[in-house]
Amino acid sequence: MAGGTRGGRLAYCAFAVAVLVNLYLLFNPGSPGDPAPFVPHRDKIVHFLSFAAIAWTGRRVGIGALPLGALLVGHAVESELVQHFLLPHRSGDPFDVLADVCGIGAGLALAGRLPRREAHSDAAVAGS
């Protein structure tokens, strides 16, 4: 992997930003009421996109699909439990977990379909 290159640093920064945004969205204590009631299923869309971003960027930095997927599914469940039991003005929702899992699957699938630069260097090493 090209971790020392500009592209590698950018991938790690994107992954870090995706994780931090996800943590903020999930664990911000929030306030009562939905600030955007005119957008149906906004919460589910945000869950989907947030977890898709982590899955996609995590694969781009070289984290294996199976460990990344398993960790993110665990995080999806844990975050809803924390929201339900520990955060004021928040509640756990099994459908949020479903949106998270769908986002994880989409992010992993998208990352698997895009070419990775490391594949070229791996093939050169394997051919030696």
Coordinates of N, CA, C and O in Angstrom, one line a residue:
M1 N 0.8 -1.2 0.0 CA 0.0 0.0 0.0 C 0.9 1.2 0.0 O 1.9 1.3 0.6
A2 N 0.4 2.3 -0.6 CA 1.1 3.5 -0.7 C 0.8 4.5 0.4 O 0.3 5.6 0.1
G3 N 1.0 4.1 1.6 CA 0.6 4.9 2.7 C 1.4 6.2 2.8 O 0.9 7.2 3.3
G4 N 2.7 6.3 2.3 CA 3.5 7.4 2.4 C 3.2 8.4 1.2 O 3.7 9.5 1.3
T5 N 2.5 8.0 0.2 CA 2.2 8.9 -0.9 C 1.1 9.9 -0.5 O 0.3 9.7 0.4
R6 N 1.0 10.9 -1.4 CA -0.1 11.9 -1.1 C -1.5 11.3 -1.2 O -2.3 11.5 -0.4
G7 N -1.7 10.4 -2.2 CA -3.0 9.7 -2.3 C -3.2 8.8 -1.1 O -4.4 8.7 -0.6
G8 N -2.2 8.2 -0.5 CA -2.4 7.3 0.7 C -2.8 8.2 1.9 O -3.6 7.8 2.6
R9 N -2.1 9.3 2.0 CA -2.5 10.2 3.2 C -3.9 10.7 3.0 O -4.6 10.8 4.0
L10 N -4.3 11.0 1.8 CA -5.6 11.5 1.5 C -6.6 10.4 1.9 O -7.7 10.7 2.5
A11 N -6.4 9.2 1.5 CA -7.3 8.1 1.9 C -7.4 7.9 3.4 O -8.5 7.8 3.9
Y12 N -6.3 8.0 4.1 CA -6.4 7.9 5.6 C -7.1 9.1 6.2 O -7.9 8.9 7.1
C13 N -6.9 10.3 5.6 CA -7.7 11.5 6.1 C -9.1 11.3 5.8 O -10.0 11.6 6.7
A14 N -9.5 10.8 4.7 CA -10.9 10.6 4.3 C -11.5 9.6 5.3 O -12.7 9.7 5.8
F15 N -10.8 8.5 5.6 CA -11.3 7.5 6.5 C -11.5 8.1 7.9 O -12.5 7.9 8.6
A16 N -10.5 8.9 8.4 CA -10.6 9.5 9.7 C -11.8 10.5 9.8 O -12.5 10.5 10.8
V17 N -12.0 11.2 8.7 CA -13.1 12.2 8.7 C -14.4 11.4 8.7 O -15.4 11.7 9.4
A18 N -14.5 10.3 7.9 CA -15.8 9.5 7.9 C -16.1 8.9 9.3 O -17.2 8.9 9.7
V19 N -15.0 8.4 10.0 CA -15.2 7.9 11.3 C -15.7 9.0 12.3 O -16.6 8.8 13.1
L20 N -15.0 10.1 12.3 CA -15.3 11.2 13.2 C -16.7 11.8 12.9 O -17.5 12.0 13.9
V21 N -17.1 11.9 11.7 CA -18.5 12.4 11.4 C -19.5 11.4 11.9 O -20.5 11.7 12.5
N22 N -19.2 10.1 11.7 CA -20.1 9.0 12.1 C -20.3 9.1 13.6 O -21.4 9.0 14.2
L23 N -19.2 9.2 14.4 CA -19.3 9.3 15.8 C -20.1 10.5 16.3 O -20.9 10.4 17.2
Y24 N -19.8 11.6 15.6 CA -20.6 12.8 16.0 C -22.1 12.6 15.8 O -22.9 12.9 16.6
L25 N -22.4 12.1 14.6 CA -23.8 11.9 14.2 C -24.5 10.9 15.2 O -25.7 11.1 15.6
L26 N -23.8 9.9 15.6 CA -24.4 8.9 16.4 C -24.5 9.2 17.9 O -25.5 8.8 18.6
F27 N -23.5 9.9 18.4 CA -23.4 10.1 19.8 C -23.6 11.5 20.3 O -23.5 11.8 21.5
N28 N -24.0 12.5 19.4 CA -24.4 13.8 19.8 C -25.7 13.7 20.6 O -26.6 13.1 20.1
P29 N -25.7 14.2 21.8 CA -26.9 14.0 22.6 C -28.2 14.5 21.9 O -29.3 14.0 22.2
G30 N -28.1 15.4 21.0 CA -29.3 15.9 20.2 C -30.2 16.7 21.0 O -29.9 17.1 22.2
S31 N -31.3 17.0 20.4 CA -32.4 17.8 21.1 C -33.7 17.2 20.7 O -33.8 16.5 19.7
P32 N -34.7 17.5 21.4 CA -36.0 17.0 21.1 C -36.5 17.6 19.7 O -36.2 18.7 19.4
G33 N -37.2 16.8 19.0 CA -37.8 17.2 17.7 C -36.9 17.0 16.6 O -35.6 16.9 16.7
D34 N -37.4 16.8 15.4 CA -36.7 16.6 14.2 C -36.5 17.9 13.5 O -37.5 18.6 13.1
P35 N -35.3 18.4 13.2 CA -35.1 19.7 12.6 C -35.5 19.7 11.1 O -35.6 20.8 10.6
A36 N -35.7 18.6 10.5 CA -36.0 18.6 9.1 C -37.2 17.6 8.8 O -37.0 16.6 8.1
P37 N -38.3 17.8 9.3 CA -39.4 16.9 9.2 C -39.9 16.8 7.7 O -40.6 15.8 7.4
F38 N -39.5 17.7 6.9 CA -40.0 17.7 5.5 C -39.2 16.7 4.6 O -39.5 16.5 3.5
V39 N -38.1 16.1 5.2 CA -37.3 15.1 4.4 C -37.7 13.7 5.0 O -37.2 13.4 6.1
P40 N -38.5 13.0 4.3 CA -38.9 11.7 4.8 C -37.7 10.7 4.9 O -36.8 10.7 4.0
H41 N -37.6 10.0 6.0 CA -36.6 9.0 6.2 C -35.2 9.6 6.3 O -34.2 8.9 6.0
R42 N -35.1 10.9 6.6 CA -33.8 11.5 6.6 C -32.8 10.8 7.5 O -31.6 10.6 7.1
D43 N -33.3 10.4 8.7 CA -32.4 9.7 9.6 C -31.8 8.4 9.0 O -30.7 8.1 9.2
K44 N -32.6 7.7 8.3 CA -32.2 6.4 7.7 C -31.2 6.7 6.6 O -30.2 6.0 6.4
I45 N -31.4 7.7 5.8 CA -30.5 8.1 4.7 C -29.1 8.5 5.3 O -28.1 8.1 4.8
V46 N -29.1 9.2 6.4 CA -27.9 9.7 7.1 C -27.2 8.4 7.6 O -25.9 8.3 7.4
H47 N -27.9 7.5 8.2 CA -27.3 6.3 8.7 C -26.6 5.5 7.6 O -25.5 5.1 7.7
F48 N -27.4 5.3 6.5 CA -26.9 4.6 5.4 C -25.6 5.2 4.8 O -24.6 4.5 4.6
L49 N -25.6 6.5 4.6 CA -24.5 7.2 4.0 C -23.3 7.2 4.9 O -22.1 7.1 4.4
S50 N -23.5 7.4 6.2 CA -22.4 7.5 7.1 C -21.7 6.2 7.2 O -20.4 6.1 7.2
F51 N -22.4 5.1 7.3 CA -21.7 3.8 7.4 C -21.1 3.3 6.0 O -20.1 2.7 6.0
A52 N -21.8 3.7 4.9 CA -21.2 3.4 3.6 C -19.9 4.2 3.4 O -18.9 3.6 2.9
A53 N -19.8 5.4 3.9 CA -18.6 6.2 3.8 C -17.4 5.5 4.6 O -16.3 5.4 4.1
I54 N -17.7 5.0 5.8 CA -16.7 4.4 6.6 C -16.2 3.1 5.9 O -15.1 2.8 5.8
A55 N -17.2 2.3 5.4 CA -16.9 1.0 4.8 C -16.0 1.3 3.5 O -15.0 0.6 3.3
W56 N -16.4 2.2 2.7 CA -15.7 2.5 1.5 C -14.3 3.0 1.8 O -13.3 2.5 1.2
T57 N -14.2 4.0 2.6 CA -12.9 4.6 2.9 C -12.0 3.6 3.7 O -10.8 3.6 3.5
G58 N -12.6 2.8 4.5 CA -11.8 1.8 5.3 C -11.2 0.8 4.3 O -10.1 0.3 4.5
R59 N -12.0 0.3 3.3 CA -11.4 -0.6 2.3 C -10.3 0.1 1.5 O -9.3 -0.5 1.1
R60 N -10.5 1.4 1.2 CA -9.5 2.1 0.4 C -8.2 2.3 1.1 O -7.1 2.4 0.5
V61 N -8.2 2.2 2.5 CA -6.9 2.3 3.2 C -6.4 0.9 3.5 O -5.3 0.8 4.1
G62 N -7.1 -0.1 3.0 CA -6.5 -1.5 3.1 C -7.1 -2.4 4.2 O -6.5 -3.4 4.4
I63 N -8.1 -1.9 4.9 CA -8.7 -2.8 5.9 C -9.5 -3.9 5.2 O -10.2 -3.6 4.3
G64 N -9.3 -5.1 5.7 CA -10.0 -6.3 5.1 C -11.5 -6.1 5.2 O -12.0 -5.6 6.2
A65 N -12.2 -6.6 4.1 CA -13.7 -6.5 4.1 C -14.3 -7.2 5.3 O -15.3 -6.6 5.9
L66 N -13.9 -8.4 5.6 CA -14.6 -9.2 6.6 C -14.4 -8.5 8.0 O -15.4 -8.3 8.7
P67 N -13.2 -8.2 8.4 CA -13.0 -7.6 9.7 C -13.7 -6.2 9.8 O -14.3 -5.8 10.8
L68 N -13.6 -5.4 8.7 CA -14.2 -4.1 8.7 C -15.7 -4.2 8.8 O -16.4 -3.5 9.6
G69 N -16.3 -5.1 8.0 CA -17.7 -5.3 8.0 C -18.2 -5.8 9.4 O -19.2 -5.2 9.9
A70 N -17.5 -6.7 9.9 CA -17.9 -7.2 11.3 C -17.8 -6.1 12.3 O -18.7 -6.0 13.2
L71 N -16.8 -5.4 12.3 CA -16.6 -4.3 13.3 C -17.7 -3.2 13.1 O -18.3 -2.8 14.1
L72 N -18.0 -2.9 11.9 CA -19.0 -1.9 11.6 C -20.4 -2.4 12.0 O -21.2 -1.6 12.5
V73 N -20.7 -3.6 11.8 CA -22.0 -4.2 12.2 C -22.1 -4.1 13.7 O -23.1 -3.7 14.3
G74 N -21.0 -4.5 14.4 CA -21.0 -4.4 15.9 C -21.2 -3.0 16.3 O -21.9 -2.7 17.3
H75 N -20.6 -2.0 15.6 CA -20.7 -0.6 16.0 C -22.1 -0.1 15.8 O -22.6 0.7 16.5
A76 N -22.8 -0.6 14.7 CA -24.1 -0.2 14.4 C -25.1 -0.6 15.6 O -25.9 0.2 16.0
V77 N -24.9 -1.8 16.0 CA -25.7 -2.3 17.1 C -25.4 -1.6 18.4 O -26.3 -1.1 19.1
E78 N -24.1 -1.5 18.7 CA -23.7 -0.8 20.0 C -24.2 0.6 20.0 O -24.6 1.1 21.0
S79 N -24.1 1.3 18.9 CA -24.5 2.7 18.8 C -26.0 2.9 19.1 O -26.3 3.9 19.8
E80 N -26.8 2.0 18.7 CA -28.2 2.1 18.9 C -28.5 1.8 20.4 O -29.4 2.5 21.0
L81 N -27.8 0.9 21.0 CA -28.0 0.6 22.4 C -27.5 1.8 23.3 O -28.2 2.2 24.2
V82 N -26.4 2.4 22.9 CA -26.0 3.6 23.6 C -27.0 4.8 23.5 O -27.3 5.4 24.5
Q83 N -27.5 5.0 22.3 CA -28.5 6.0 22.1 C -29.7 5.8 22.9 O -30.3 6.7 23.5
H84 N -30.2 4.5 22.9 CA -31.4 4.2 23.6 C -31.3 4.3 25.2 O -32.2 4.9 25.8
F85 N -30.2 3.8 25.7 CA -30.0 3.8 27.2 C -29.3 5.0 27.8 O -29.4 5.2 29.0
L86 N -28.4 5.6 27.0 CA -27.5 6.6 27.7 C -27.7 8.1 27.2 O -27.2 9.0 27.9
L87 N -28.2 8.3 26.0 CA -28.2 9.6 25.5 C -29.6 10.3 25.7 O -30.6 9.7 25.3
P88 N -29.7 11.5 26.2 CA -30.9 12.2 26.3 C -31.5 12.6 25.0 O -30.7 12.9 24.0
H89 N -32.8 12.6 24.8 CA -33.4 13.0 23.6 C -33.1 12.0 22.4 O -33.3 12.4 21.3
R90 N -32.6 10.9 22.7 CA -32.3 9.9 21.6 C -32.9 8.6 22.0 O -33.2 8.3 23.1
S91 N -33.2 7.8 21.0 CA -33.7 6.4 21.2 C -33.1 5.5 20.2 O -32.7 5.9 19.1
G92 N -33.0 4.2 20.6 CA -32.4 3.2 19.7 C -33.5 2.8 18.8 O -34.7 2.8 19.1
D93 N -33.1 2.4 17.6 CA -34.1 2.0 16.5 C -33.5 0.9 15.7 O -32.5 1.1 15.1
P94 N -34.1 -0.3 15.7 CA -33.6 -1.4 15.0 C -33.6 -1.1 13.5 O -32.7 -1.6 12.7
F95 N -34.4 -0.2 13.0 CA -34.4 0.1 11.6 C -33.2 1.0 11.2 O -32.7 1.0 10.1
D96 N -32.6 1.7 12.2 CA -31.4 2.4 12.0 C -30.2 1.4 11.8 O -29.4 1.6 11.0
V97 N -30.3 0.3 12.6 CA -29.3 -0.7 12.4 C -29.4 -1.3 11.0 O -28.4 -1.6 10.3
L98 N -30.6 -1.5 10.5 CA -30.8 -2.1 9.2 C -30.2 -1.1 8.1 O -29.6 -1.5 7.2
A99 N -30.5 0.2 8.3 CA -29.9 1.2 7.4 C -28.4 1.2 7.4 O -27.7 1.3 6.4
D100 N -27.8 1.0 8.6 CA -26.4 1.0 8.8 C -25.8 -0.2 8.1 O -24.8 -0.1 7.3
V101 N -26.4 -1.4 8.3 CA -25.9 -2.6 7.6 C -26.0 -2.5 6.1 O -25.1 -2.9 5.4
C102 N -27.1 -1.9 5.6 CA -27.2 -1.7 4.2 C -26.1 -0.8 3.7 O -25.5 -1.0 2.6
G103 N -25.9 0.3 4.4 CA -24.8 1.2 4.1 C -23.4 0.5 4.1 O -22.6 0.7 3.2
I104 N -23.2 -0.4 5.1 CA -21.9 -1.1 5.1 C -21.8 -2.0 3.9 O -20.7 -2.0 3.2
G105 N -22.8 -2.7 3.6 CA -22.8 -3.6 2.4 C -22.6 -2.8 1.1 O -21.8 -3.2 0.3
A106 N -23.2 -1.6 1.0 CA -23.0 -0.8 -0.2 C -21.6 -0.3 -0.3 O -21.0 -0.3 -1.4
G107 N -21.1 0.2 0.8 CA -19.7 0.7 0.8 C -18.7 -0.3 0.5 O -17.8 -0.1 -0.3
L108 N -18.9 -1.5 1.1 CA -17.9 -2.6 0.8 C -18.0 -3.0 -0.7 O -17.0 -3.3 -1.3
A109 N -19.2 -3.1 -1.2 CA -19.4 -3.5 -2.6 C -18.8 -2.5 -3.5 O -18.2 -2.9 -4.5
L110 N -19.1 -1.2 -3.3 CA -18.5 -0.2 -4.1 C -17.0 -0.2 -4.1 O -16.3 -0.1 -5.1
A111 N -16.4 -0.3 -2.9 CA -15.0 -0.4 -2.8 C -14.4 -1.6 -3.5 O -13.3 -1.5 -4.1
G112 N -15.1 -2.7 -3.5 CA -14.7 -3.9 -4.2 C -14.7 -3.8 -5.7 O -14.0 -4.5 -6.4
R113 N -15.6 -2.9 -6.2 CA -15.7 -2.7 -7.7 C -14.7 -1.7 -8.3 O -14.5 -1.7 -9.5
L114 N -14.2 -0.9 -7.4 CA -13.3 0.2 -8.0 C -11.8 -0.4 -7.9 O -11.4 -1.1 -7.0
P115 N -11.0 0.0 -9.0 CA -9.7 -0.5 -9.0 C -8.8 0.1 -7.9 O -9.1 1.2 -7.5
R116 N -7.9 -0.7 -7.4 CA -7.1 -0.2 -6.3 C -5.6 -0.2 -6.8 O -5.2 -1.1 -7.5
R117 N -4.9 0.9 -6.5 CA -3.6 1.1 -7.0 C -2.6 0.0 -6.5 O -1.7 -0.4 -7.1
E118 N -2.9 -0.5 -5.3 CA -2.0 -1.5 -4.6 C -2.0 -2.8 -5.4 O -1.1 -3.5 -5.4
A119 N -3.1 -3.1 -6.1 CA -3.2 -4.3 -6.9 C -2.1 -4.4 -7.9 O -1.5 -5.5 -8.1
H120 N -1.6 -3.3 -8.5 CA -0.6 -3.3 -9.5 C 0.8 -3.7 -8.8 O 1.5 -4.5 -9.3
S121 N 1.1 -3.1 -7.7 CA 2.3 -3.4 -7.0 C 2.3 -4.9 -6.4 O 3.3 -5.6 -6.4
D122 N 1.1 -5.3 -6.0 CA 1.0 -6.7 -5.5 C 1.3 -7.7 -6.6 O 1.9 -8.7 -6.4
A123 N 0.7 -7.4 -7.8 CA 0.9 -8.3 -8.9 C 2.4 -8.4 -9.4 O 2.9 -9.4 -9.7
A124 N 3.0 -7.2 -9.3 CA 4.5 -7.2 -9.7 C 5.3 -8.0 -8.7 O 6.2 -8.8 -9.1
V125 N 5.0 -8.0 -7.4 CA 5.7 -8.7 -6.4 C 5.4 -10.2 -6.6 O 6.3 -11.1 -6.5
A126 N 4.2 -10.6 -6.8 CA 3.8 -12.0 -7.0 C 4.4 -12.6 -8.2 O 4.8 -13.8 -8.2
G127 N 4.7 -11.8 -9.3 CA 5.3 -12.3 -10.5 C 6.8 -12.4 -10.4 O 7.4 -13.0 -11.3
S128 N 7.4 -11.9 -9.4 CA 8.9 -12.0 -9.3 C 9.3 -13.4 -8.9 O 8.8 -14.1 -8.2

